[in-house]
């Protein structure tokens, strides 16, 4: 039996047709991918009307609403819509597929959540003291009236978090309300307007049930996990419940292992955001036969991703690569990965000792937290293994002090080191809406820049669009500083010279510092000056 092929509209032909219609009916043609749209209108105009009449609101000025419509020939429909909205309409023509795409995004992001939560903002009980209220298990079991909306709310919140690329969902209890936020590209955004405190215990109970936690226990922290199926793949959520003065808070960390495995299959150091100069140096260090490659930075600065990228580049069937991590967040093909399990006694130090008996060529230690782990890692690096590891410190020079304060033998530590890399993540200006902006000289001076050096450079910022969820940023990239352990610098560390002296010599030897790396990203138009001022110290 012959199957009928569904033909998708040709975007070019559709665009030409819409332009011809616009010209014939003396309307303006609008390309919704590049048009500026007032996002507040999507909150004030019912979403079902937009779907029913297939239009997108653009701007409202002096009582006249500009709308993008696919078919300006249907005047009756336009008149009817004007009456329903109570406004004078100015019709512009856009392609039907662009309107449909935009409405789909709108539906999946904000409006559905707000419609789902409309029922939750009612019946606020102010007088009742809910602090020591008996657990609402009765309310959960009472029937559909309460439980169905809660399930719908929690499921929709999770769905929207995945649609908007959130890494965490935060549920915060306050005095009179519950706030739900998403962390997107490292920054928290409200997922919806705060909802009534009445619903707090049922939302938390729903999350506990999903994570198989004790719903009767509300006075101590609890950790759990659950898994959902989304777009044909399984996504894990790590759940942390924490008691606060206003009730329990929850944070759900999204662990999209399958999506990350796809990304890591193609992951290389170019993707991470290295400058050309640092890339050449770092590649040299990760290909050394032995020694220690140390990456530093605060929590969530992408240290592990950088090490994974390095491992992906150097892994071969000839080498045995073993990692010990807490936890193993992403699985890499062809690499043995061991999760730390402190409850069962498998610590970094104990695991690392066992790994060394397992005949590895290259080892990755998720984090060095204590002297014992540090000592074993250094010995492994000195005895012919290539060791990748991370440590929490603010910059490359603080790492040295951190290790020496752990009580590590300075000579062994310095001998084992190949390089120290510090990194941070900065948000990338949204490609879809970023536009040139002008900064006055005063702001440039405040940012530590010489206005004369920046006269011919274009700065960019994003006003916000649907692609970036109105933030002006989409995705993140890393900024780096790489300390080359030259003989001169090794000697200075052993002589316990000050950080300022080591920094001066490193600069003379061509080292680029974090702030300079960030400024280069601004010069290239990758990120914004305001963003790097938030992430790095102004020198």
Short mmCIF file of C-alpha atoms in Angstrom, two decimals:
data_model
loop_
_atom_site.label_atom_id
_atom_site.label_comp_id
_atom_site.label_asym_id
_atom_site.label_seq_id
_atom_site.Cartn_x
_atom_site.Cartn_y
_atom_site.Cartn_z
CA UNK A 1 0.00 0.00 0.00
CA UNK A 2 1.49 3.35 -1.00
CA UNK A 3 1.89 5.73 1.91
CA UNK A 4 0.86 9.31 1.36
CA UNK A 5 3.67 11.79 2.01
CA UNK A 6 2.79 14.89 4.00
CA UNK A 7 4.21 17.96 2.28
CA UNK A 8 5.37 20.73 4.58
CA UNK A 9 4.90 24.32 3.38
CA UNK A 10 7.97 25.75 1.66
CA UNK A 11 8.99 28.74 3.87
CA UNK A 12 10.20 30.79 0.87
CA UNK A 13 7.04 30.20 -1.20
CA UNK A 14 4.85 30.84 1.86
CA UNK A 15 6.71 34.09 2.57
CA UNK A 16 6.36 35.28 -1.06
CA UNK A 17 2.64 34.47 -0.99
CA UNK A 18 2.16 36.42 2.27
CA UNK A 19 4.12 39.41 0.87
CA UNK A 20 1.92 39.41 -2.26
CA UNK A 21 -1.24 39.32 -0.09
CA UNK A 22 0.08 42.18 2.04
CA UNK A 23 0.81 44.31 -1.03
CA UNK A 24 -2.58 43.59 -2.58
CA UNK A 25 -4.49 44.57 0.56
CA UNK A 26 -2.15 47.49 1.35
CA UNK A 27 -0.99 45.97 4.65
CA UNK A 28 2.52 45.82 6.05
CA UNK A 29 4.30 42.45 5.84
CA UNK A 30 6.04 41.42 9.08
CA UNK A 31 8.69 38.73 9.59
CA UNK A 32 7.98 37.43 13.11
CA UNK A 33 11.51 36.02 13.50
CA UNK A 34 13.01 39.51 13.47
CA UNK A 35 10.00 41.67 14.49
CA UNK A 36 9.95 43.34 17.91
CA UNK A 37 6.96 42.11 19.90
CA UNK A 38 5.53 43.47 23.17
CA UNK A 39 5.55 40.33 25.35
CA UNK A 40 3.21 41.85 27.96
CA UNK A 41 0.37 41.60 25.44
CA UNK A 42 0.59 37.80 25.61
CA UNK A 43 -0.32 38.04 29.28
CA UNK A 44 -3.26 40.41 28.80
CA UNK A 45 -4.88 38.77 25.73
CA UNK A 46 -6.53 35.34 26.26
CA UNK A 47 -4.43 32.62 24.63
CA UNK A 48 -7.51 30.74 23.40
CA UNK A 49 -8.50 33.81 21.33
CA UNK A 50 -5.08 33.85 19.67
CA UNK A 51 -5.46 30.17 18.77
CA UNK A 52 -9.06 30.54 17.61
CA UNK A 53 -8.36 33.50 15.32
CA UNK A 54 -4.76 32.56 14.47
CA UNK A 55 -3.20 35.92 15.24
CA UNK A 56 -0.29 37.31 17.25
CA UNK A 57 -0.43 40.69 19.05
CA UNK A 58 2.54 42.95 18.24
CA UNK A 59 2.12 46.42 19.78
CA UNK A 60 -0.50 48.53 21.52
CA UNK A 61 -0.29 52.28 20.98
CA UNK A 62 -2.97 54.93 21.72
CA UNK A 63 -5.72 52.31 21.82
CA UNK A 64 -4.73 50.76 18.47
CA UNK A 65 -3.50 47.18 18.56
CA UNK A 66 -1.14 45.94 15.84
CA UNK A 67 -1.72 42.26 15.10
CA UNK A 68 -0.02 39.78 12.78
CA UNK A 69 -2.66 37.92 10.75
CA UNK A 70 -2.18 35.33 8.00
CA UNK A 71 -5.22 36.24 5.91
CA UNK A 72 -6.19 39.94 5.65
CA UNK A 73 -9.00 39.03 3.20
CA UNK A 74 -11.27 37.85 6.02
CA UNK A 75 -12.56 41.27 7.14
CA UNK A 76 -15.49 39.78 9.09
CA UNK A 77 -13.07 37.88 11.30
CA UNK A 78 -10.99 41.02 11.90
CA UNK A 79 -14.10 43.07 12.84
CA UNK A 80 -15.29 40.30 15.16
CA UNK A 81 -11.87 40.15 16.85
CA UNK A 82 -11.80 43.95 17.27
CA UNK A 83 -15.17 43.80 19.08
CA UNK A 84 -14.02 40.96 21.33
CA UNK A 85 -10.82 42.77 22.29
CA UNK A 86 -12.51 46.17 22.51
CA UNK A 87 -9.74 47.80 20.49
CA UNK A 88 -9.11 49.28 17.07
CA UNK A 89 -7.01 46.80 15.09
CA UNK A 90 -4.24 47.51 12.58
CA UNK A 91 -3.62 44.33 10.58
CA UNK A 92 -0.15 43.29 9.46
CA UNK A 93 0.46 40.14 7.42
CA UNK A 94 2.71 37.25 8.55
CA UNK A 95 3.02 33.65 7.38
CA UNK A 96 0.71 31.11 9.00
CA UNK A 97 3.60 28.81 9.99
CA UNK A 98 5.42 31.65 11.81
CA UNK A 99 2.23 32.56 13.69
CA UNK A 100 1.68 28.88 14.59
CA UNK A 101 5.30 28.49 15.81
CA UNK A 102 5.03 31.58 17.99
CA UNK A 103 1.69 30.52 19.47
CA UNK A 104 3.07 27.06 20.20
CA UNK A 105 6.01 28.58 22.09
CA UNK A 106 3.68 30.91 23.98
CA UNK A 107 1.36 28.08 24.89
CA UNK A 108 4.20 25.88 26.08
CA UNK A 109 5.89 28.55 28.13
CA UNK A 110 3.94 31.06 30.15
CA UNK A 111 0.23 31.06 29.42
CA UNK A 112 -0.57 27.42 30.17
CA UNK A 113 1.16 27.68 33.53
CA UNK A 114 -0.72 30.82 34.41
CA UNK A 115 -4.05 29.29 33.38
CA UNK A 116 -3.31 26.15 35.39
CA UNK A 117 -2.42 28.25 38.43
CA UNK A 118 -5.43 30.59 38.26
CA UNK A 119 -7.33 28.14 40.48
CA UNK A 120 -4.48 28.12 42.98
CA UNK A 121 -4.54 31.84 43.72
CA UNK A 122 -8.01 31.63 45.31
CA UNK A 123 -9.13 31.02 48.89
CA UNK A 124 -6.11 32.38 50.76
CA UNK A 125 -6.51 31.59 54.45
CA UNK A 126 -4.68 34.23 56.43
CA UNK A 127 -5.81 33.60 60.00
CA UNK A 128 -5.22 29.90 60.26
CA UNK A 129 -1.80 28.99 61.66
CA UNK A 130 -0.54 26.35 59.24
CA UNK A 131 2.90 26.05 60.84
CA UNK A 132 2.19 22.85 62.74
CA UNK A 133 -0.78 21.71 60.69
CA UNK A 134 -1.23 17.94 60.62
CA UNK A 135 -0.03 16.48 57.35
CA UNK A 136 -2.49 16.91 54.52
CA UNK A 137 -2.56 13.21 53.67
CA UNK A 138 -6.36 13.34 54.25
CA UNK A 139 -6.52 16.21 51.80
CA UNK A 140 -4.46 14.20 49.30
CA UNK A 141 -6.78 11.23 49.65
CA UNK A 142 -9.95 13.34 49.74
CA UNK A 143 -10.58 13.05 46.03
CA UNK A 144 -10.15 14.79 42.72
CA UNK A 145 -11.10 18.28 43.88
CA UNK A 146 -7.67 18.91 45.39
CA UNK A 147 -5.33 16.27 44.05
CA UNK A 148 -6.05 16.64 40.32
CA UNK A 149 -5.05 20.32 40.12
CA UNK A 150 -1.91 19.65 42.18
CA UNK A 151 -0.79 16.84 39.89
CA UNK A 152 -1.54 19.04 36.90
CA UNK A 153 0.41 21.94 38.40
CA UNK A 154 3.48 19.87 39.31
CA UNK A 155 3.51 18.05 35.95
CA UNK A 156 3.09 21.30 34.01
CA UNK A 157 5.84 22.98 36.03
CA UNK A 158 8.22 20.11 35.21
CA UNK A 159 7.21 20.10 31.52
CA UNK A 160 7.78 23.85 31.22
CA UNK A 161 11.14 23.61 32.99
CA UNK A 162 12.28 21.11 30.36
CA UNK A 163 10.89 23.25 27.52
CA UNK A 164 12.73 26.31 28.83
CA UNK A 165 16.08 24.48 29.34
CA UNK A 166 16.01 24.95 33.14
CA UNK A 167 18.71 23.19 35.18
CA UNK A 168 16.81 23.42 38.51
CA UNK A 169 13.27 24.04 39.78
CA UNK A 170 13.03 25.91 43.11
CA UNK A 171 9.85 25.78 45.21
CA UNK A 172 10.11 28.37 47.99
CA UNK A 173 7.61 28.74 50.83
CA UNK A 174 7.01 32.25 52.12
CA UNK A 175 4.80 33.84 54.76
CA UNK A 176 1.60 34.04 52.66
CA UNK A 177 2.54 32.45 49.32
CA UNK A 178 4.59 29.85 47.45
CA UNK A 179 7.08 30.96 44.77
CA UNK A 180 8.19 28.63 41.98
CA UNK A 181 11.34 29.57 40.05
CA UNK A 182 13.47 28.07 37.29
CA UNK A 183 17.25 28.37 37.06
CA UNK A 184 17.99 29.04 33.39
CA UNK A 185 21.59 29.67 32.30
CA UNK A 186 22.58 30.02 35.95
CA UNK A 187 20.00 32.70 36.86
CA UNK A 188 16.67 32.27 38.68
CA UNK A 189 13.43 33.39 36.97
CA UNK A 190 9.85 33.18 38.27
CA UNK A 191 8.05 30.30 36.57
CA UNK A 192 4.67 31.90 37.33
CA UNK A 193 3.15 34.46 39.69
CA UNK A 194 3.35 33.29 43.37
CA UNK A 195 0.47 31.03 44.37
CA UNK A 196 -1.58 30.74 47.57
CA UNK A 197 0.12 29.23 50.65
CA UNK A 198 -2.84 26.82 51.01
CA UNK A 199 -1.39 24.69 48.24
CA UNK A 200 2.11 24.47 49.68
CA UNK A 201 1.81 21.21 51.61
CA UNK A 202 -0.01 19.40 48.76
CA UNK A 203 2.66 20.45 46.21
CA UNK A 204 5.48 19.29 48.51
CA UNK A 205 3.60 16.05 49.31
CA UNK A 206 3.15 15.38 45.59
CA UNK A 207 6.90 15.82 45.02
CA UNK A 208 7.66 13.55 48.01
CA UNK A 209 5.34 10.86 46.66
CA UNK A 210 7.06 11.07 43.24
CA UNK A 211 10.50 10.81 44.93
CA UNK A 212 9.44 8.02 47.34
CA UNK A 213 10.22 10.14 50.42
CA UNK A 214 8.51 10.13 53.83
CA UNK A 215 5.56 12.51 53.53
CA UNK A 216 4.98 12.44 57.30
CA UNK A 217 8.48 13.80 58.05
CA UNK A 218 8.64 17.59 57.81
CA UNK A 219 11.34 18.58 60.30
CA UNK A 220 14.53 17.22 58.74
CA UNK A 221 16.01 17.51 55.22
CA UNK A 222 15.28 14.67 52.79
CA UNK A 223 16.89 13.71 49.46
CA UNK A 224 15.37 11.58 46.74
CA UNK A 225 15.05 11.17 43.00
CA UNK A 226 12.48 10.32 40.34
CA UNK A 227 12.41 9.86 36.59
CA UNK A 228 10.07 11.19 33.90
CA UNK A 229 9.67 10.39 30.22
CA UNK A 230 9.82 13.48 28.01
CA UNK A 231 9.89 13.53 24.21
CA UNK A 232 10.80 9.85 24.10
CA UNK A 233 13.73 10.03 26.53
CA UNK A 234 14.14 9.45 30.26
CA UNK A 235 15.14 12.38 32.45
CA UNK A 236 16.21 12.03 36.08
CA UNK A 237 15.39 14.58 38.77
CA UNK A 238 17.39 14.84 42.00
CA UNK A 239 15.15 16.20 44.77
CA UNK A 240 16.20 17.99 47.94
CA UNK A 241 13.59 18.92 50.56
CA UNK A 242 14.65 21.38 53.27
CA UNK A 243 12.61 22.63 56.30
CA UNK A 244 12.52 26.47 56.65
CA UNK A 245 10.72 28.84 59.02
CA UNK A 246 7.71 29.06 56.64
CA UNK A 247 7.50 25.35 55.80
CA UNK A 248 9.44 23.03 53.49
CA UNK A 249 11.32 24.20 50.39
CA UNK A 250 12.14 21.88 47.49
CA UNK A 251 14.79 22.03 44.80
CA UNK A 252 14.58 19.67 41.81
CA UNK A 253 17.84 19.32 39.83
CA UNK A 254 17.29 18.24 36.20
CA UNK A 255 19.71 15.52 35.08
CA UNK A 256 19.09 15.03 31.38
CA UNK A 257 21.63 12.24 30.92
CA UNK A 258 20.53 11.13 27.44
CA UNK A 259 20.59 14.64 26.02
CA UNK A 260 23.96 15.25 27.69
CA UNK A 261 25.33 11.96 26.38
CA UNK A 262 24.45 13.15 22.86
CA UNK A 263 26.18 16.47 23.54
CA UNK A 264 29.20 14.79 25.11
CA UNK A 265 29.51 12.49 22.11
CA UNK A 266 30.26 15.64 20.11
CA UNK A 267 31.88 17.52 23.00
CA UNK A 268 35.32 18.99 22.42
CA UNK A 269 37.36 21.76 24.00
CA UNK A 270 36.32 24.15 21.18
CA UNK A 271 32.69 23.84 22.33
CA UNK A 272 33.65 24.76 25.92
CA UNK A 273 34.77 28.27 24.91
CA UNK A 274 38.60 28.31 25.09
CA UNK A 275 40.55 31.09 23.42
CA UNK A 276 42.89 29.85 20.65
CA UNK A 277 46.03 30.47 22.70
CA UNK A 278 44.76 28.66 25.85
CA UNK A 279 43.30 25.84 23.72
CA UNK A 280 46.71 24.98 22.23
CA UNK A 281 48.33 24.99 25.69
CA UNK A 282 45.56 22.99 27.44
CA UNK A 283 45.53 20.37 24.66
CA UNK A 284 49.26 19.93 25.16
CA UNK A 285 48.83 19.35 28.92
CA UNK A 286 46.01 16.80 28.61
CA UNK A 287 48.13 14.78 26.19
CA UNK A 288 51.13 14.57 28.55
CA UNK A 289 52.04 10.98 29.57
CA UNK A 290 51.62 11.73 33.31
CA UNK A 291 51.11 14.57 35.78
CA UNK A 292 48.13 16.46 37.21
CA UNK A 293 45.70 18.70 35.31
CA UNK A 294 43.84 20.78 37.90
CA UNK A 295 40.64 22.71 37.15
CA UNK A 296 39.29 25.19 39.71
CA UNK A 297 36.25 27.42 40.14
CA UNK A 298 33.08 27.71 42.25
CA UNK A 299 30.20 25.21 42.20
CA UNK A 300 28.40 25.21 38.85
CA UNK A 301 31.24 26.80 36.88
CA UNK A 302 31.45 23.93 34.38
CA UNK A 303 34.66 22.34 35.73
CA UNK A 304 33.42 18.79 35.22
CA UNK A 305 32.20 19.56 31.69
CA UNK A 306 35.66 20.87 30.78
CA UNK A 307 37.30 17.72 32.16
CA UNK A 308 34.78 15.55 30.27
CA UNK A 309 35.64 17.48 27.10
CA UNK A 310 39.33 16.82 27.73
CA UNK A 311 38.70 13.11 28.37
CA UNK A 312 36.53 12.86 25.22
CA UNK A 313 39.42 14.24 23.17
CA UNK A 314 42.11 11.93 24.53
CA UNK A 315 40.23 8.66 25.04
CA UNK A 316 41.40 5.76 22.89
CA UNK A 317 40.91 2.00 23.04
CA UNK A 318 44.58 1.66 24.01
CA UNK A 319 44.15 3.49 27.34
CA UNK A 320 42.19 2.57 30.45
CA UNK A 321 40.42 5.67 31.80
CA UNK A 322 38.69 5.49 35.21
CA UNK A 323 36.77 8.29 36.94
CA UNK A 324 35.49 8.60 40.51
CA UNK A 325 32.75 11.21 40.90
CA UNK A 326 30.11 12.43 43.34
CA UNK A 327 27.72 11.79 41.65
CA UNK A 328 28.30 10.48 38.10
CA UNK A 329 26.06 13.01 36.37
CA UNK A 330 26.75 12.09 32.73
CA UNK A 331 27.83 8.79 31.26
CA UNK A 332 30.76 8.69 28.85
CA UNK A 333 31.13 5.76 26.48
CA UNK A 334 34.34 3.77 26.80
CA UNK A 335 35.22 5.13 30.25
CA UNK A 336 34.85 3.34 33.61
CA UNK A 337 32.92 5.64 35.98
CA UNK A 338 32.60 5.01 39.73
CA UNK A 339 30.12 6.91 41.97
CA UNK A 340 31.21 7.91 45.49
CA UNK A 341 29.04 6.30 48.17
CA UNK A 342 29.99 7.73 51.57
CA UNK A 343 27.20 5.84 53.41
CA UNK A 344 28.79 2.56 52.33
CA UNK A 345 32.32 3.85 52.99
CA UNK A 346 33.33 4.49 49.36
CA UNK A 347 34.99 7.90 49.71
CA UNK A 348 37.18 9.66 47.12
CA UNK A 349 40.32 8.52 48.97
CA UNK A 350 39.27 4.87 49.32
CA UNK A 351 37.96 4.72 45.74
CA UNK A 352 41.15 6.31 44.40
CA UNK A 353 43.32 3.71 46.17
CA UNK A 354 41.27 0.91 44.58
CA UNK A 355 41.44 2.58 41.16
CA UNK A 356 45.24 2.59 41.31
CA UNK A 357 45.16 -1.20 41.77
CA UNK A 358 42.92 -1.42 38.69
CA UNK A 359 45.77 -0.62 36.27
CA UNK A 360 44.52 2.72 34.84
CA UNK A 361 46.41 4.98 32.43
CA UNK A 362 44.37 8.10 33.11
CA UNK A 363 42.27 8.95 36.17
CA UNK A 364 39.67 11.62 36.88
CA UNK A 365 38.95 12.49 40.52
CA UNK A 366 35.71 14.49 40.75
CA UNK A 367 36.95 16.74 43.56
CA UNK A 368 39.83 16.97 46.04
CA UNK A 369 38.36 17.84 49.45
CA UNK A 370 40.93 16.63 51.96
CA UNK A 371 44.61 15.96 52.50
CA UNK A 372 44.30 12.18 52.07
CA UNK A 373 42.72 12.42 48.61
CA UNK A 374 45.18 15.16 47.62
CA UNK A 375 48.17 13.04 48.68
CA UNK A 376 47.02 9.92 46.80
CA UNK A 377 46.24 11.97 43.65
CA UNK A 378 49.69 13.64 43.76
CA UNK A 379 51.42 10.27 44.25
CA UNK A 380 49.44 8.84 41.31
CA UNK A 381 50.56 11.77 39.13
CA UNK A 382 54.17 11.24 40.17
CA UNK A 383 54.08 7.49 39.49
CA UNK A 384 53.17 7.67 35.81
CA UNK A 385 49.41 8.37 35.73
CA UNK A 386 47.70 11.34 34.12
CA UNK A 387 45.32 12.70 36.78
CA UNK A 388 42.44 15.10 36.03
CA UNK A 389 40.83 16.69 39.07
CA UNK A 390 38.99 19.74 40.41
CA UNK A 391 39.28 21.81 43.56
CA UNK A 392 37.19 24.71 44.87
CA UNK A 393 39.17 27.97 44.75
CA UNK A 394 38.60 31.46 43.34
CA UNK A 395 41.53 31.62 40.92
CA UNK A 396 44.63 29.70 39.86
CA UNK A 397 46.88 31.27 42.51
CA UNK A 398 44.48 30.49 45.38
CA UNK A 399 44.72 26.79 44.46
CA UNK A 400 48.37 26.68 45.46
CA UNK A 401 47.57 28.11 48.91
CA UNK A 402 44.62 25.72 49.27
CA UNK A 403 46.80 22.64 48.70
CA UNK A 404 49.63 23.86 50.91
CA UNK A 405 47.11 24.58 53.70
CA UNK A 406 45.88 20.98 53.40
CA UNK A 407 49.34 19.96 54.58
CA UNK A 408 50.55 18.59 51.23
CA UNK A 409 54.32 18.33 50.67
CA UNK A 410 55.06 21.44 48.47
CA UNK A 411 57.83 19.83 46.41
CA UNK A 412 55.73 16.80 45.44
CA UNK A 413 52.69 18.98 44.68
CA UNK A 414 54.62 21.36 42.42
CA UNK A 415 56.46 18.48 40.68
CA UNK A 416 53.21 16.67 39.87
CA UNK A 417 51.39 19.70 38.39
CA UNK A 418 51.11 20.11 34.62
CA UNK A 419 48.83 23.15 34.74
CA UNK A 420 46.08 24.88 36.73
CA UNK A 421 42.98 26.08 34.89
CA UNK A 422 40.42 28.41 36.51
CA UNK A 423 37.05 28.99 34.88
CA UNK A 424 33.66 30.70 35.19
CA UNK A 425 30.52 30.62 33.07
CA UNK A 426 29.08 33.73 31.43
CA UNK A 427 25.71 33.89 29.67
CA UNK A 428 25.77 34.25 25.87
CA UNK A 429 23.81 37.15 24.37
CA UNK A 430 20.77 35.75 22.51
CA UNK A 431 21.55 35.40 18.79
CA UNK A 432 17.89 36.00 17.91
CA UNK A 433 17.43 39.40 19.54
CA UNK A 434 20.83 40.90 20.40
CA UNK A 435 21.33 44.40 19.05
CA UNK A 436 24.06 47.08 19.25
CA UNK A 437 23.97 49.33 22.34
CA UNK A 438 25.93 52.44 23.29
CA UNK A 439 27.62 52.87 26.70
CA UNK A 440 28.79 56.26 27.91
CA UNK A 441 32.44 56.77 28.87
CA UNK A 442 31.58 56.87 32.58
CA UNK A 443 30.22 53.28 32.50
CA UNK A 444 33.28 52.08 30.55
CA UNK A 445 35.62 53.64 33.14
CA UNK A 446 33.55 52.06 35.97
CA UNK A 447 34.01 48.72 34.15
CA UNK A 448 37.79 49.18 34.15
CA UNK A 449 38.02 49.90 30.41
CA UNK A 450 39.78 52.78 28.66
CA UNK A 451 37.09 54.50 26.52
CA UNK A 452 39.70 55.44 23.86
CA UNK A 453 40.54 51.75 23.28
CA UNK A 454 36.86 50.89 22.73
CA UNK A 455 35.79 53.64 20.31
CA UNK A 456 35.39 51.36 17.28
CA UNK A 457 34.00 48.35 19.16
CA UNK A 458 30.29 47.49 19.03
CA UNK A 459 28.69 46.37 22.31
CA UNK A 460 25.63 44.11 22.21
CA UNK A 461 22.69 43.41 24.52
CA UNK A 462 19.50 41.41 23.99
CA UNK A 463 16.17 43.09 24.83
CA UNK A 464 14.57 39.63 25.13
CA UNK A 465 12.48 37.51 22.77
CA UNK A 466 10.62 34.18 22.77
CA UNK A 467 13.74 32.19 21.95
CA UNK A 468 15.49 33.36 25.14
CA UNK A 469 12.35 33.64 27.30
CA UNK A 470 12.67 37.43 27.50
CA UNK A 471 16.07 37.32 29.26
CA UNK A 472 18.28 38.50 26.38
CA UNK A 473 20.60 35.50 26.95
CA UNK A 474 20.59 31.99 25.54
CA UNK A 475 23.17 29.43 26.67
CA UNK A 476 26.48 29.91 28.47
CA UNK A 477 30.15 29.83 27.56
CA UNK A 478 33.27 29.53 29.71
CA UNK A 479 35.99 32.09 30.42
CA UNK A 480 39.39 30.77 31.50
CA UNK A 481 42.75 31.54 32.98
CA UNK A 482 45.51 28.96 32.51
CA UNK A 483 48.65 28.95 34.65
CA UNK A 484 51.65 27.48 32.87
CA UNK A 485 53.88 25.80 35.48
CA UNK A 486 57.20 27.08 34.12
CA UNK A 487 60.42 26.38 36.07
CA UNK A 488 60.47 29.99 37.28
CA UNK A 489 56.91 29.79 38.65
CA UNK A 490 57.58 26.38 40.26
CA UNK A 491 60.57 27.89 42.10
CA UNK A 492 58.51 30.90 43.24
CA UNK A 493 55.80 28.58 44.67
CA UNK A 494 58.44 26.53 46.53
CA UNK A 495 59.98 29.76 47.89
CA UNK A 496 56.47 30.71 49.18
CA UNK A 497 56.49 33.98 47.21
CA UNK A 498 53.34 36.17 47.36
CA UNK A 499 50.45 35.74 44.91
CA UNK A 500 51.06 39.26 43.56
CA UNK A 501 54.65 38.36 42.58
CA UNK A 502 53.62 35.06 40.94
CA UNK A 503 50.82 36.89 39.10
CA UNK A 504 53.27 39.51 37.78
CA UNK A 505 55.65 36.84 36.45
CA UNK A 506 52.75 34.81 34.96
CA UNK A 507 51.59 37.95 33.12
CA UNK A 508 55.13 38.50 31.80
CA UNK A 509 55.09 34.91 30.52
CA UNK A 510 51.88 35.60 28.56
CA UNK A 511 49.11 34.37 30.87
CA UNK A 512 45.59 35.70 30.21
CA UNK A 513 43.54 36.27 33.39
CA UNK A 514 39.79 35.66 33.89
CA UNK A 515 38.83 39.31 33.49
CA UNK A 516 40.83 39.62 30.26
CA UNK A 517 39.26 36.43 28.90
CA UNK A 518 35.79 37.86 29.73
CA UNK A 519 36.61 41.23 28.10
CA UNK A 520 37.68 39.36 24.93
CA UNK A 521 34.25 37.67 24.84
CA UNK A 522 32.63 41.14 25.00
CA UNK A 523 34.89 42.38 22.18
CA UNK A 524 33.77 39.42 20.05
CA UNK A 525 30.08 40.21 20.76
CA UNK A 526 29.55 36.84 22.50
CA UNK A 527 28.37 38.29 25.83
CA UNK A 528 27.56 41.67 27.38
CA UNK A 529 29.64 44.04 29.49
CA UNK A 530 27.04 44.01 32.30
CA UNK A 531 27.18 40.19 32.41
CA UNK A 532 30.99 40.01 32.79
CA UNK A 533 30.85 42.74 35.48
CA UNK A 534 28.57 40.41 37.47
CA UNK A 535 30.84 37.38 37.03
CA UNK A 536 34.39 38.75 37.31
CA UNK A 537 36.18 41.32 39.47
CA UNK A 538 36.77 44.69 37.78
CA UNK A 539 40.49 45.35 37.83
#
